[in-house]
Amino acid sequence: MSYWDGNSMDMMCWNHSKMSDCDETIRAMLEQTDNGLNPISQICPQTNLSTNNQSEQRSSLGERVSSRIGFNVPPLETESITSPFSVSRSQTNVPSPFIPISPEFSPSALLQSPNNSFSQHITQSPIANDGPPEMVGSSGSDYATTMILNKDVPHQPMNFDHMPHHEGFFDIPTEESVYVPSHESHVDLIGAPLVNSFESDEVAAETDIMNIISLDSEDEEYKEDENVDEEDDSVDELLPRKRRKYEVSDMFGAKRTRKDERVILRMECEEDNPDDGYQWRKYGRKIVNGNPNPRSYYKCTYGGCNVKKHVERGADDVKLLVITYDGKHNHPTPTGRSNNRSGPRNRSGFSVSRTPRLRKLPSSSSACQYCYSSLETHPDMTQLYMTGLSKLPSFPVNHNHGFTYRNDEPNIDCVIPDSTEVYNGIKDRLFPKFGFNF
DNA sequence: CGCGTTTGACCGGCGC
DNA sequence: GCGCCGGTCAAACGCG
């Protein structure tokens, strides 16, 4: 059993413009043994994070990132999201799992395939042995700066051996938050090349950020959900369309998504519902949490997929778009986003909210087309933070690159290779996808 | 006319 | 137990 020393791994650095330095950094990390206690802060002292105060930590992080990427990065706080464990967690002294994500990774990527090379890399990386992939902080940021951090659990032990038995495992909060700051004109939740690549079974089988982000959702849950849906459908056939009280309450109990499956993205975006590669149907809109900006509720329109999301503007910064995903897609991205746009009257594909404040672009597809082009031509504009990888430190590695949770016995048949192998694996498999080349 | 969105009502969960 | 709040439903609405 190997954990990250809470003070040993404050941050990883990933600077594309200084990749050779980072290369050395990664090598240094990889050369650490399980017992290595060399703090990454010593390797990358400029990225050292305070481990005592979470808010201070994020604030300082945001400031650093802002200074490095050249534009303001709103704070990462998700005040509306609270975890009963956050306090106790903040008192623990475990590392914050920042994880590098390529700009090509997108919400759809994050939410899509159950098998993902990214998670595979993470799970197989020496980080797994020595500590959490705490952060990839990009300095310089000529290209993408991508970060994942655990919002509620700034410092967590990394355990790949006996995760379910890890003390407090069941207490690990699993509400995640992703912050995606982006230049307004370069809003792109979708890394087009990546999304396209997901249409390939090969890539889809290798890539699953979702298993990292939404570590609590498993296929079994989908099976349950599907069963529930079937039951609901059968009920629908027997009961009048209007149903309140009994029917609804039963349904609520069965279908209500668990908060711990959530992934929260925060980004600067003018689109109220930026394309993420999936088709959504809006089913509700509500003012919540004192936010004058209404929250819109969406369901994935794919048959049998129970993923929902709600989108709202930041109370303080209307440019800040907060997208919360509930659940995990049990299907690939709809084949070809162009197909998405070919729905009835071209109004169903992207469910762009018709709020007065921000309206759909002249062409229903223009936004997405722009996103494609913007990403391809300005990959450096995608800035992704991810917070709240609450279970990240605990997911086991199994044959399917999935994760077992709760009462499931961990099916651990993946042996963490030595550092050299891991390093080569990262270079060979992860970085090419990111467009990096050592 | 078909479709998605809007909107008010309803429900369950949760905190007090 | 009560009230607040977030989430959901479904009729009404409006656009193409």
XYZ file of C-alpha atoms in Angstrom, chain A residues 48-227:
180
model
C 4.661 24.920 -4.092
C 1.287 25.043 -2.561
C 0.221 25.630 0.904
C -1.380 22.587 2.313
C -2.861 24.203 5.308
C -5.465 26.451 3.916
C -7.487 25.270 1.028
C -8.893 28.588 0.093
C -5.546 30.202 0.242
C -4.245 27.390 -1.789
C -6.665 27.921 -4.587
C -6.387 31.602 -4.452
C -2.704 31.513 -4.798
C -3.001 28.981 -7.505
C -5.378 31.119 -9.431
C -3.104 34.073 -9.061
C -0.164 32.120 -10.253
C -2.016 30.721 -13.164
C -3.387 34.100 -14.027
C 0.017 35.579 -14.061
C 1.342 32.793 -16.152
C -1.311 32.449 -18.711
C -1.788 36.109 -19.125
C -5.400 36.551 -18.249
C -7.530 36.514 -15.224
C -8.531 33.218 -13.790
C -11.615 33.394 -11.687
C -11.506 31.727 -8.341
C -12.118 28.058 -8.162
C -14.474 28.135 -5.304
C -17.726 26.406 -5.863
C -19.543 27.714 -2.938
C -22.770 26.065 -3.766
C -21.067 22.761 -3.664
C -20.341 21.656 -0.225
C -19.186 18.455 1.126
C -19.754 17.336 4.632
C -16.297 15.893 4.435
C -14.568 18.930 3.270
C -13.788 20.172 6.710
C -12.365 16.995 7.935
C -10.596 16.580 4.670
C -9.048 19.932 4.945
C -7.613 18.825 8.148
C -5.994 15.869 6.646
C -2.624 16.255 5.273
C -2.681 14.590 1.948
C -1.685 15.929 -1.408
C -3.922 17.668 -3.790
C -4.349 15.600 -6.872
C -3.676 17.863 -9.741
C -3.705 16.031 -12.957
C -2.571 17.198 -16.322
C -5.092 17.257 -19.050
C -4.456 18.150 -22.564
C -6.364 20.974 -24.110
C -7.716 18.335 -26.373
C -9.553 16.854 -23.491
C -12.978 18.171 -23.271
C -16.074 17.723 -21.210
C -17.230 15.139 -23.616
C -13.995 13.382 -23.235
C -14.211 13.725 -19.544
C -17.614 12.263 -19.532
C -17.442 9.684 -22.140
C -15.657 6.471 -22.459
C -15.475 4.044 -19.610
C -11.987 3.184 -20.612
C -9.529 5.880 -21.012
C -5.894 5.992 -21.596
C -5.687 9.049 -19.521
C -6.890 7.295 -16.475
C -4.751 4.449 -17.461
C -1.780 6.653 -17.486
C -2.719 8.103 -14.243
C -3.314 4.807 -12.669
C -0.210 3.346 -14.066
C 1.966 6.281 -13.559
C 4.528 6.357 -10.851
C 2.294 8.859 -9.308
C 0.240 5.945 -8.350
C 3.085 4.702 -6.370
C 4.407 7.837 -4.961
C 1.452 10.021 -4.613
C -1.388 11.690 -6.373
C -0.932 13.349 -9.689
C -1.389 16.454 -7.818
C -1.109 19.066 -10.397
C 0.243 19.966 -13.652
C 0.910 23.567 -13.471
C 1.925 25.069 -16.676
C 4.163 27.979 -16.561
C 4.585 30.011 -19.605
C 1.643 28.372 -21.218
C 2.479 28.841 -24.785
C 0.216 25.925 -25.117
C -2.434 24.567 -22.972
C -2.363 24.874 -19.285
C -4.448 22.191 -17.869
C -4.969 21.355 -14.311
C -6.965 19.062 -12.247
C -7.229 19.597 -8.626
C -9.330 18.215 -5.962
C -11.627 20.845 -4.768
C -12.793 19.272 -1.588
C -9.829 17.163 -0.904
C -6.730 19.168 -1.374
C -4.561 16.480 0.025
C -5.385 12.905 -0.213
C -3.477 9.730 0.009
C -3.003 7.799 -3.148
C -3.788 4.208 -2.758
C -3.867 1.807 -5.600
C -3.532 -1.335 -3.672
C -6.467 -1.783 -1.439
C -8.554 1.169 -2.131
C -11.883 -0.074 -0.875
C -10.362 -0.902 2.424
C -8.701 2.366 2.732
C -9.788 3.961 5.920
C -12.398 6.509 5.255
C -12.903 5.333 1.772
C -16.600 5.493 2.039
C -16.311 8.977 3.264
C -14.537 10.273 0.300
C -16.558 12.991 -1.222
C -17.043 12.520 -4.868
C -18.353 15.754 -6.112
C -15.966 17.087 -8.590
C -15.412 20.424 -10.043
C -13.689 21.401 -13.156
C -12.843 24.891 -13.955
C -12.274 25.807 -17.526
C -11.248 29.357 -17.974
C -11.130 30.315 -21.556
C -10.915 33.367 -23.623
C -14.321 34.291 -24.671
C -13.505 34.065 -28.269
C -11.902 30.731 -27.828
C -14.467 28.924 -25.870
C -14.177 25.333 -26.640
C -15.311 22.614 -24.449
C -14.664 20.161 -27.128
C -11.350 19.141 -28.351
C -12.497 18.264 -31.766
C -9.693 15.893 -32.604
C -10.207 14.118 -29.380
C -13.892 13.879 -29.779
C -13.472 12.486 -33.170
C -10.988 10.088 -31.870
C -13.500 8.864 -29.391
C -15.559 7.658 -32.222
C -12.869 5.152 -32.718
C -13.361 2.169 -30.523
C -9.705 1.878 -30.067
C -9.314 5.264 -28.608
C -12.540 5.094 -26.772
C -11.389 1.961 -25.134
C -8.316 3.679 -23.964
C -9.570 6.980 -22.856
C -11.686 7.651 -19.918
C -11.276 10.750 -17.990
C -14.624 10.087 -16.532
C -13.345 7.296 -14.473
C -11.108 9.788 -12.893
C -13.581 12.532 -12.605
C -16.670 10.673 -11.726
C -15.128 7.914 -9.858
C -18.262 6.853 -8.255
C -20.333 5.937 -11.215
C -20.072 2.454 -12.499
C -21.677 0.473 -15.178
C -23.626 -1.355 -12.612
C -25.276 1.827 -11.698
C -26.249 2.291 -15.267
C -27.678 -1.106 -15.324
C -29.670 -0.179 -12.337
C -30.689 3.032 -13.912
C -31.654 1.306 -17.060
C -33.720 -1.112 -15.149
